[in-house]
Tab-separated table of C-alpha atoms in Angstrom:
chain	number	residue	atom	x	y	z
A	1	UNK	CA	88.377	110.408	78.435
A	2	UNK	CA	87.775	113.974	77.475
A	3	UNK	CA	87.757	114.761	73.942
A	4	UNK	CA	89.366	118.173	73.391
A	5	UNK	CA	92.467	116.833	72.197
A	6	UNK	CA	95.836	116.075	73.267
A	7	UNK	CA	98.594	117.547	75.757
A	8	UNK	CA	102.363	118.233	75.596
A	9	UNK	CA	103.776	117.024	79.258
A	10	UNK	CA	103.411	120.235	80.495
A	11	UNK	CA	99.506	120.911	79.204
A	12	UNK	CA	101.316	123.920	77.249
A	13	UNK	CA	101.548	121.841	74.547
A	14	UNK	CA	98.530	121.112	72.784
A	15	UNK	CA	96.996	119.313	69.865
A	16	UNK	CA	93.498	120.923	69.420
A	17	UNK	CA	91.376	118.332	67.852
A	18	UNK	CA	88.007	119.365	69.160
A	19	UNK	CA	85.556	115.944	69.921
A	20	UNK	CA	85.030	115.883	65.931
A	21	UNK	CA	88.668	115.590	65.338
A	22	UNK	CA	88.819	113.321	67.854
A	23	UNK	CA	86.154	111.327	66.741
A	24	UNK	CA	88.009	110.652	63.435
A	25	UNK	CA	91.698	110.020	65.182
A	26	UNK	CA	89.209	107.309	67.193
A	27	UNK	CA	87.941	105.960	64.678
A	28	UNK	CA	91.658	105.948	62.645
A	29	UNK	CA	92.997	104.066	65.685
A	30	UNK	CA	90.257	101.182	65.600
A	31	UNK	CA	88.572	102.403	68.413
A	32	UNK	CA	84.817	102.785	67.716
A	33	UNK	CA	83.208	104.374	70.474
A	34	UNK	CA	84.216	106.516	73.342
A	35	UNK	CA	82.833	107.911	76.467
A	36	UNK	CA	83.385	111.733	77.339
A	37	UNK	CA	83.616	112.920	80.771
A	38	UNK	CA	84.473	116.260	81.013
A	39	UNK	CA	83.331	118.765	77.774
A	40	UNK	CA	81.022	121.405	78.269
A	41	UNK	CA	77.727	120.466	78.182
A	42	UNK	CA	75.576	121.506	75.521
A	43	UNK	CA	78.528	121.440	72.744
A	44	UNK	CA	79.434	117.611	73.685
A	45	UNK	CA	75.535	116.517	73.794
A	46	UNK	CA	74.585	118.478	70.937
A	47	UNK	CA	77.148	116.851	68.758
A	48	UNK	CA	76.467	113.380	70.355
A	49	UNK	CA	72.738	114.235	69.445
A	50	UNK	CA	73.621	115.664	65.871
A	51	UNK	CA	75.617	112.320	64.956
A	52	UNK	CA	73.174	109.980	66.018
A	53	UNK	CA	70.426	111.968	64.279
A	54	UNK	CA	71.844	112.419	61.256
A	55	UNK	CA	75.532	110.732	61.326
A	56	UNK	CA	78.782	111.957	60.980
A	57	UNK	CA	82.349	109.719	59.997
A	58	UNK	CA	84.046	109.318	63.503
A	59	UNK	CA	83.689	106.790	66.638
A	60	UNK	CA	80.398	106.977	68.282
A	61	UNK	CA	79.935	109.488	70.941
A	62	UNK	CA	78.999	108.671	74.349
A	63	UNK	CA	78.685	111.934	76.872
A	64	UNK	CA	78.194	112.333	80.760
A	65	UNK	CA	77.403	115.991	80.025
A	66	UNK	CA	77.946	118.377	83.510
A	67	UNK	CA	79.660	116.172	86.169
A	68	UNK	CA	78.111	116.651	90.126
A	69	UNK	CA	80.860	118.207	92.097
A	70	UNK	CA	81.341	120.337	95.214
A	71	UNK	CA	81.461	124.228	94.609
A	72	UNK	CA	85.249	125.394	93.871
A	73	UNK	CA	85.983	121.333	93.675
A	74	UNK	CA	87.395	119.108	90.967
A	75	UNK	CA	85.864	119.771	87.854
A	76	UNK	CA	84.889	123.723	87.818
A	77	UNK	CA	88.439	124.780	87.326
A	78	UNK	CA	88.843	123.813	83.313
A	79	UNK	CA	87.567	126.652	81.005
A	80	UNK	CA	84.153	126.238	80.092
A	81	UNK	CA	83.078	123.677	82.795
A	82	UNK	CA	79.690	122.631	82.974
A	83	UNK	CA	79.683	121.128	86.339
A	84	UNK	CA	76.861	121.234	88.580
A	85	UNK	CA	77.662	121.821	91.887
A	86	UNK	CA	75.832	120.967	95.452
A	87	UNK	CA	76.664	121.375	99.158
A	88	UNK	CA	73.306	119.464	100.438
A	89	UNK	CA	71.666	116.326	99.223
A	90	UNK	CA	68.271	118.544	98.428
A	91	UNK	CA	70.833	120.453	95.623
A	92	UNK	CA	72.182	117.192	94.900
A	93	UNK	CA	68.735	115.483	93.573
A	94	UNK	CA	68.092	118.721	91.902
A	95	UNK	CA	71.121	118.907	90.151
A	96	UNK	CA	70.888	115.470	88.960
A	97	UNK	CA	66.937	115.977	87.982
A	98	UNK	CA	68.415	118.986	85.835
A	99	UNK	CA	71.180	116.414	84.206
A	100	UNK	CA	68.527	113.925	84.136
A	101	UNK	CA	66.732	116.214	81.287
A	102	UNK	CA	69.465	116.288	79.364
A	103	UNK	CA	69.495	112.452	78.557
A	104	UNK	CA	73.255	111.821	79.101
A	105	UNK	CA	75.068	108.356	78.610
A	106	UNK	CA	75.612	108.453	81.895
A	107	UNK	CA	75.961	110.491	85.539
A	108	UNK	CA	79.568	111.332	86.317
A	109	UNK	CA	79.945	112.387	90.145
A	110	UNK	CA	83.488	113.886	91.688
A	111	UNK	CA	84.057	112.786	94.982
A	112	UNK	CA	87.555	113.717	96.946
A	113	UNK	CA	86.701	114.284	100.345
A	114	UNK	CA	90.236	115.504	102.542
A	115	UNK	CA	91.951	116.543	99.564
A	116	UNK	CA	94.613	119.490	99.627
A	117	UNK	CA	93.886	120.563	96.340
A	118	UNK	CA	90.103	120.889	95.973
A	119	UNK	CA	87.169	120.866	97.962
A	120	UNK	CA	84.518	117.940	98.139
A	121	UNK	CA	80.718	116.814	98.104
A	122	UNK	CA	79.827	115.231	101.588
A	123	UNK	CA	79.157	111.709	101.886
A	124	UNK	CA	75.315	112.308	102.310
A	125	UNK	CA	75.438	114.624	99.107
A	126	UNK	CA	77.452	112.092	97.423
A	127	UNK	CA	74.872	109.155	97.971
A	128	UNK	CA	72.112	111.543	97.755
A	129	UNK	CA	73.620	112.129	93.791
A	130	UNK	CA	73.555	108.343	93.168
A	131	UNK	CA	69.902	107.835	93.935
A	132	UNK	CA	68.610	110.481	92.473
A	133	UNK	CA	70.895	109.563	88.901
A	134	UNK	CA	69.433	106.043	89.920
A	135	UNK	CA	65.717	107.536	90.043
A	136	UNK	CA	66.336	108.473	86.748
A	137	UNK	CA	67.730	105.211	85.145
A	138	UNK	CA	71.157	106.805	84.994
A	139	UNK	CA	74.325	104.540	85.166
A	140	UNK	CA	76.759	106.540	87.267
A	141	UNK	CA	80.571	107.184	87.605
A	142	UNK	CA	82.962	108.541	90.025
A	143	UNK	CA	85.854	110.318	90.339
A	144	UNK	CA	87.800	108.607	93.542
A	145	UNK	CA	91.440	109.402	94.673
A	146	UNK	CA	91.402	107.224	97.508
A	147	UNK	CA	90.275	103.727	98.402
A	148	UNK	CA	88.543	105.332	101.702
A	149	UNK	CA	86.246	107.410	98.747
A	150	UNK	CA	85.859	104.763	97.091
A	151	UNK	CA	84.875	102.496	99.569
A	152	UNK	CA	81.959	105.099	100.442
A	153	UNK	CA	80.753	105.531	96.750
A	154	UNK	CA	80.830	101.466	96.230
A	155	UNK	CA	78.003	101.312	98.997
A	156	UNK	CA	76.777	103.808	97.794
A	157	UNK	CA	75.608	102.101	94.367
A	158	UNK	CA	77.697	103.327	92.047
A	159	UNK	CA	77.860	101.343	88.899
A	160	UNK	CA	81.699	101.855	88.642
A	161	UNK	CA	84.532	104.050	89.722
A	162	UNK	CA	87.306	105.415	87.814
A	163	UNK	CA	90.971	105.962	88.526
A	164	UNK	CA	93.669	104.106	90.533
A	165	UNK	CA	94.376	105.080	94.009
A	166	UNK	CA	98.042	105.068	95.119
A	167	UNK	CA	97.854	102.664	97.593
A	168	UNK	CA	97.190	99.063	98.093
A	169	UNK	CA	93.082	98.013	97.310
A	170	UNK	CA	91.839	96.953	101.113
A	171	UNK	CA	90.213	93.664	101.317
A	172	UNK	CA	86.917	95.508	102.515
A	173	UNK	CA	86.789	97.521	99.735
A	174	UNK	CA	87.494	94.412	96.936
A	175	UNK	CA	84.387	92.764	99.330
A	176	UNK	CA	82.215	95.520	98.779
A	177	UNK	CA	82.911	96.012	94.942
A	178	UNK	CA	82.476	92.696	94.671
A	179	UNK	CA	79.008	92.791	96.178
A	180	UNK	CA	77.698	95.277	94.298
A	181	UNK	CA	79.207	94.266	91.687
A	182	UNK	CA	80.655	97.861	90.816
A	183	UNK	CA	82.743	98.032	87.925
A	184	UNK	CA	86.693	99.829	87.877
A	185	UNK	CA	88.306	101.920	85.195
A	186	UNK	CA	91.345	101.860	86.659
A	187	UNK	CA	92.942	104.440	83.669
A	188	UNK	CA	96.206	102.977	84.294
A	189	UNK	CA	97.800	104.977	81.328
A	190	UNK	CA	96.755	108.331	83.484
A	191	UNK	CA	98.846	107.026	86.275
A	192	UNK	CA	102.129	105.512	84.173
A	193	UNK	CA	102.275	106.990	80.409
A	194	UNK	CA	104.039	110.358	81.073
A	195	UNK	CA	106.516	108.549	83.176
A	196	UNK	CA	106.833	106.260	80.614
A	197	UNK	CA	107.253	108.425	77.703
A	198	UNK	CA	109.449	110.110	79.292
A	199	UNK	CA	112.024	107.298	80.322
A	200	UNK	CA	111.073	105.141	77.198
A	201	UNK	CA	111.077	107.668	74.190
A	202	UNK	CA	111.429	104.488	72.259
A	203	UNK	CA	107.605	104.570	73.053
A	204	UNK	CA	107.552	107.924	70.812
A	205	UNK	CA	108.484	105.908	67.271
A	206	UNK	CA	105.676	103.731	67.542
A	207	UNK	CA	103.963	103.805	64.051
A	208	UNK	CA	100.078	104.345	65.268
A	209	UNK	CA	101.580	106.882	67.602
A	210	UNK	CA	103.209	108.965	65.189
A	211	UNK	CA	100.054	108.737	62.479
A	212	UNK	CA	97.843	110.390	65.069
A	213	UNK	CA	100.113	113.319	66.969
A	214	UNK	CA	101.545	116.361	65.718
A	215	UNK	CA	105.003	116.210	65.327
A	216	UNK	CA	106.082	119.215	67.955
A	217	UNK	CA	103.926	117.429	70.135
A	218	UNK	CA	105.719	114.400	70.277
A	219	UNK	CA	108.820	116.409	70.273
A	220	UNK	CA	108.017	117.969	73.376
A	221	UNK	CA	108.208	114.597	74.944
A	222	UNK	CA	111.812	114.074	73.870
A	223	UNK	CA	113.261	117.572	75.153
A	224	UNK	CA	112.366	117.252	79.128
A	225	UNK	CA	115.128	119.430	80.244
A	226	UNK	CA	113.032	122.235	80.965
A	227	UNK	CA	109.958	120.296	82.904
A	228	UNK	CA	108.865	122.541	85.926
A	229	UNK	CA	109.150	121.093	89.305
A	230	UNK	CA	105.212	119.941	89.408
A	231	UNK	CA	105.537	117.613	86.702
A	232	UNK	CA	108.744	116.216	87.694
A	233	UNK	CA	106.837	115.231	91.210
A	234	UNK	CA	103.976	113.712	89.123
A	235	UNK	CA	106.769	111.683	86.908
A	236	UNK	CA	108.470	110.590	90.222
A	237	UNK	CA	104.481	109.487	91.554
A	238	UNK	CA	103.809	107.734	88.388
A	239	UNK	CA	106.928	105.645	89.272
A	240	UNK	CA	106.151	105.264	92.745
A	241	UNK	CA	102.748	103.939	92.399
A	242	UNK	CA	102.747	102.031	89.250
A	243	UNK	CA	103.878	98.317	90.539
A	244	UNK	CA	101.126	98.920	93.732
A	245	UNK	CA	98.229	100.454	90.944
A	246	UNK	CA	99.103	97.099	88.938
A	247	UNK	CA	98.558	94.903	92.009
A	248	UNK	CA	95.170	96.696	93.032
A	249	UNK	CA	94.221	95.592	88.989
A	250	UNK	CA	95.153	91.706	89.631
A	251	UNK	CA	93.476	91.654	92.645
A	252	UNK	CA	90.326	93.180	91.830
A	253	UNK	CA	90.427	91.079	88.469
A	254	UNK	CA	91.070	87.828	90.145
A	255	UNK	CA	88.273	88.480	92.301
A	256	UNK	CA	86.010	88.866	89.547
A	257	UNK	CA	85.323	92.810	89.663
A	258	UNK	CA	84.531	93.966	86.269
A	259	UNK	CA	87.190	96.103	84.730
A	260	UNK	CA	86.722	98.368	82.135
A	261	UNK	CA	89.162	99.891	79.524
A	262	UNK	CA	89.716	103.800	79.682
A	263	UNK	CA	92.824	106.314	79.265
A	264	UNK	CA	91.535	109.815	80.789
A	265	UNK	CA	92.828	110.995	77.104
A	266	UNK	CA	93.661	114.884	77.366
A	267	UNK	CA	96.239	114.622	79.890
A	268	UNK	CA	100.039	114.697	79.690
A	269	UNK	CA	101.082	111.738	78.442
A	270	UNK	CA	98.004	110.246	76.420
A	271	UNK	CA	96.914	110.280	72.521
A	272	UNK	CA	93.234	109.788	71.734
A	273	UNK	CA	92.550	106.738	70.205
A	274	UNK	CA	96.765	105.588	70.643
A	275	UNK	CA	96.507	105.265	74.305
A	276	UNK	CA	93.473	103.013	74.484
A	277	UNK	CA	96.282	100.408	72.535
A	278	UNK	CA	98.669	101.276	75.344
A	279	UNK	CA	95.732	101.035	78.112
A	280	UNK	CA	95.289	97.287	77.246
A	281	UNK	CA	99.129	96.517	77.013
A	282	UNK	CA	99.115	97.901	80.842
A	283	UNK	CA	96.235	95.726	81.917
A	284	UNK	CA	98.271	92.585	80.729
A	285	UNK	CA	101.012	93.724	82.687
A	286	UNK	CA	98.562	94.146	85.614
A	287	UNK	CA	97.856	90.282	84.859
A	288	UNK	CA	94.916	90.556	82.863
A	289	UNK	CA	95.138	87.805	80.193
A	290	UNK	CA	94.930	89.415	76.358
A	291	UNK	CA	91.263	88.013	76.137
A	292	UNK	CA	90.337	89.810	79.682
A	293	UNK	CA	92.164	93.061	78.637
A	294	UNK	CA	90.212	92.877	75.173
A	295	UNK	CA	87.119	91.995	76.574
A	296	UNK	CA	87.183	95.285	78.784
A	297	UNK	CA	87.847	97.308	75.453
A	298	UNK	CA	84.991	95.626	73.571
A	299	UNK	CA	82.248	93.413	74.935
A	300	UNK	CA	82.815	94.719	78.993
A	301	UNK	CA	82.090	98.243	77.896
A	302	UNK	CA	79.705	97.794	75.463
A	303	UNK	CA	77.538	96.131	78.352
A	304	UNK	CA	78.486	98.793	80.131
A	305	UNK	CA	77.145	101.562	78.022
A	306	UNK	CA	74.052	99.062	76.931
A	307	UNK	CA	75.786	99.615	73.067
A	308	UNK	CA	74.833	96.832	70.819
A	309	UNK	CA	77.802	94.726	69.781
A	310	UNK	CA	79.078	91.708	67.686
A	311	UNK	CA	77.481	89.952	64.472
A	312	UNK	CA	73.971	89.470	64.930
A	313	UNK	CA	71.273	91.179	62.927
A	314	UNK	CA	70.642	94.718	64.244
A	315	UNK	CA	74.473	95.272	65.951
A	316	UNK	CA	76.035	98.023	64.891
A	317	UNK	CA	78.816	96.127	62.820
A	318	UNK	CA	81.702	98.375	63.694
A	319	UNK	CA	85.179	96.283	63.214
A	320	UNK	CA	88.454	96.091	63.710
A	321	UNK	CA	90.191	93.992	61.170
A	322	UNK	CA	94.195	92.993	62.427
A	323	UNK	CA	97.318	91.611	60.498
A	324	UNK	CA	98.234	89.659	63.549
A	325	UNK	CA	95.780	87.904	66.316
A	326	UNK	CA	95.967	90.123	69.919
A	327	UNK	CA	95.172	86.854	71.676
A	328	UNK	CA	98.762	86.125	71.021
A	329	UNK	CA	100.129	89.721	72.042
A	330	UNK	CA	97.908	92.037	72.719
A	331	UNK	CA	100.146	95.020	71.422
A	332	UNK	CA	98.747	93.264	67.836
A	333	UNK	CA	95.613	95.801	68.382
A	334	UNK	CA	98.098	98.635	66.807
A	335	UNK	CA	98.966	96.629	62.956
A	336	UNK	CA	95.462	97.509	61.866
A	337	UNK	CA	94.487	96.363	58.371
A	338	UNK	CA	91.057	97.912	58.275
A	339	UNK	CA	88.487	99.836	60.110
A	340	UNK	CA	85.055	99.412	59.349
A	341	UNK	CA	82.505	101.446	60.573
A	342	UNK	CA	78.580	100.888	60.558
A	343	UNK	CA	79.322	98.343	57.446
A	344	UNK	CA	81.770	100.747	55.369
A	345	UNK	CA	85.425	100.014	55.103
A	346	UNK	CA	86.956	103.912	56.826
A	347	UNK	CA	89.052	105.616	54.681
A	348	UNK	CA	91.615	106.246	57.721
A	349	UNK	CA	94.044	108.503	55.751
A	350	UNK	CA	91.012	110.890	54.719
A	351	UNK	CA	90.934	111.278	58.851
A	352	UNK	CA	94.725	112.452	59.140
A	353	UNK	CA	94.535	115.121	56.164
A	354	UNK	CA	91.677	116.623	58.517
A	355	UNK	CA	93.153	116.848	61.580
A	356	UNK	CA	95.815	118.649	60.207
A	357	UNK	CA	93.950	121.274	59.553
A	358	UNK	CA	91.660	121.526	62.494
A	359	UNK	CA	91.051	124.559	64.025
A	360	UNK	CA	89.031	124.672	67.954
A	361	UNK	CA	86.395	126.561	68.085
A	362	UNK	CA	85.342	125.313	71.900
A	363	UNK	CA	86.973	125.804	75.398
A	364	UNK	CA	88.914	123.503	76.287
A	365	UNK	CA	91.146	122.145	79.722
């Protein structure tokens, strides 16, 4: 996700949280650790590096830093950007050395080769990113659009893609992730929620929803009447897309890929901390059962980021404490009794006084 804060569903509407704010509304909405893919370098790593050092109240920061990207491609047009770019494998490894210094979480890579909208690495520069964020111990993750990129980066090495493709998940491609043993954010909620907010404004009452977004945000949502024509094409791809995005989820789950919980939180459409509830409710509908869908919110990622979890001496003993069990519905991960974080019972409503009265002081998308 990327922690700035949260969008109206035409990006003019905004909820400026910075990754401290967002932190707390995390932390409010039971969600104790999240991984940033897209802030500008040294403020998201400095803060990462601050809270670990000496602590501050909000869900544990994990940060990519920079993301590797293609000059003028995906990821250099948000205000701010840190993204390193290269156009040959030799600026590729050096890039990545140069990110490598920086100790991220992990190596995110943007690869979109034949896109319309923004240019793309090469293959060879592509692969040439992986090893070197490999040389370096780095777990890596891309930034695919299509199952033909994705197929390239799975062979690649990468430890796991992110994002949905709109269109069915090839057999090769389900072989080859399976091989490697790659694991998939899919991000459903980026590829449904605005459609679904938009058609459902039931979806706007919800109680966790409404504790952590600003009221004229929400009301933006309701009054669509003046949505420009770009975000009525998105709406109309959302609902194209979602039943075949679902089916590309059961398969690859079936078939034993790993799949990991994640929103893309600062888009149209998504809440931090909210849509990570909503995120597992669409992996059950993909067929995931409500332990699967949990396990790729909790134990799946914490693997994943190598974060110490569960009840052994030495974890981290960050809980969620529920009036209802999510094994029965999963949507049970919203009536939260109690948040505890590092051994303290949070003191959620001290979280929503704050971001009331947040004010940014970063660039943001």
């Amino acid at each position: 996700m990327h922690s700035w804060g949260n969008a109206g569903p035409t990006f003019q509407e905004q909820q400026m949280l910075q990754t401290t704010g967002t932190a707390k509304m995390m932390l409010y909405s039971g969600v104790s650790a999240f991984l940033d893919l897209a802030s500008p370098e040294d403020y998201i790593l400095n803060l990462r590096n601050r809270q670990r050092s000496r602590g501050f109240l909000g869900a544990d920061i994990y940060a990519a830093g920079g993301p590797l990207t293609h000059p003028n491609g995906h990821g250099t047009q948000y205000p701010g950007s840190s993204a390193r770019t290269a156009t040959s494998p030799r600026e590729a490894r050096q890039r990545m050395d140069s990110l490598a210094a920086r100790q991220p979480d992990v190596a995110k890579l943007i690869y979109n080769p034949n896109n319309d909208r923004y240019p793309s690495m090469d293959c060879a520069t592509m692969e040439a990113g992986i090893e070197a964020a490999q040389t370096h111990g780095l777990t890596t993750v891309v930034h695919v659009e299509t199952w033909a990129a994705a197929h390239q980066v799975v062979t690649a090495g990468a430890d796991a893609i992110t994002h949905a493709p709109p269109a069915p998940l090839p057999d090769s491609t389900l072989a080859a992730m399976r091989q490697q043993g790659t694991a998939w954010i899919p991000t459903l909620a980026v590829h449904t929620e605005l459609s679904n907010l938009i058609q459902r404004p039931r979806l706007l009452k919800k109680d966790l929803l409404r504790a952590v977004a600003d009221s004229v945000l929400l009301a933006a949502y309701r009054d669509t009447s003046g949505l420009p024509d770009q975000i009525r094409s998105w709406i109309d791809r959302q609902d194209e897309y979602q039943t075949t995005r679902l089916d590309a989820v059961r398969k690859a789950a079936n078939a034993g890929v790993p799949i990991l919980a994640g929103t893309d939180a600062g888009n149209p459409g998504l809440f931090q901390g909210y849509s990570l509830h909503r995120e597992l409710v669409l992996l059950t509908q993909a067929g995931l059962s409500n332990w699967d869908a949990l396990a790729a919110a909790t134990t799946a990622a914490g693997r994943f980021l190598d974060a110490p979890f569960g009840l052994q001496r030495g974890d981290r003993a960050n809980l969620l404490v529920l009036d209802a069990s999510p094994l029965e519905n999963v949507r049970h991960t919203q009536n939260i009794h109690r948040v505890i974080y590092r051994g303290q019972i949070v003191n959620r409503s001290d979280f929503l006084n704050e971001a009331a009265t947040s004010v940014p002081t970063v660039p943001t998308h």
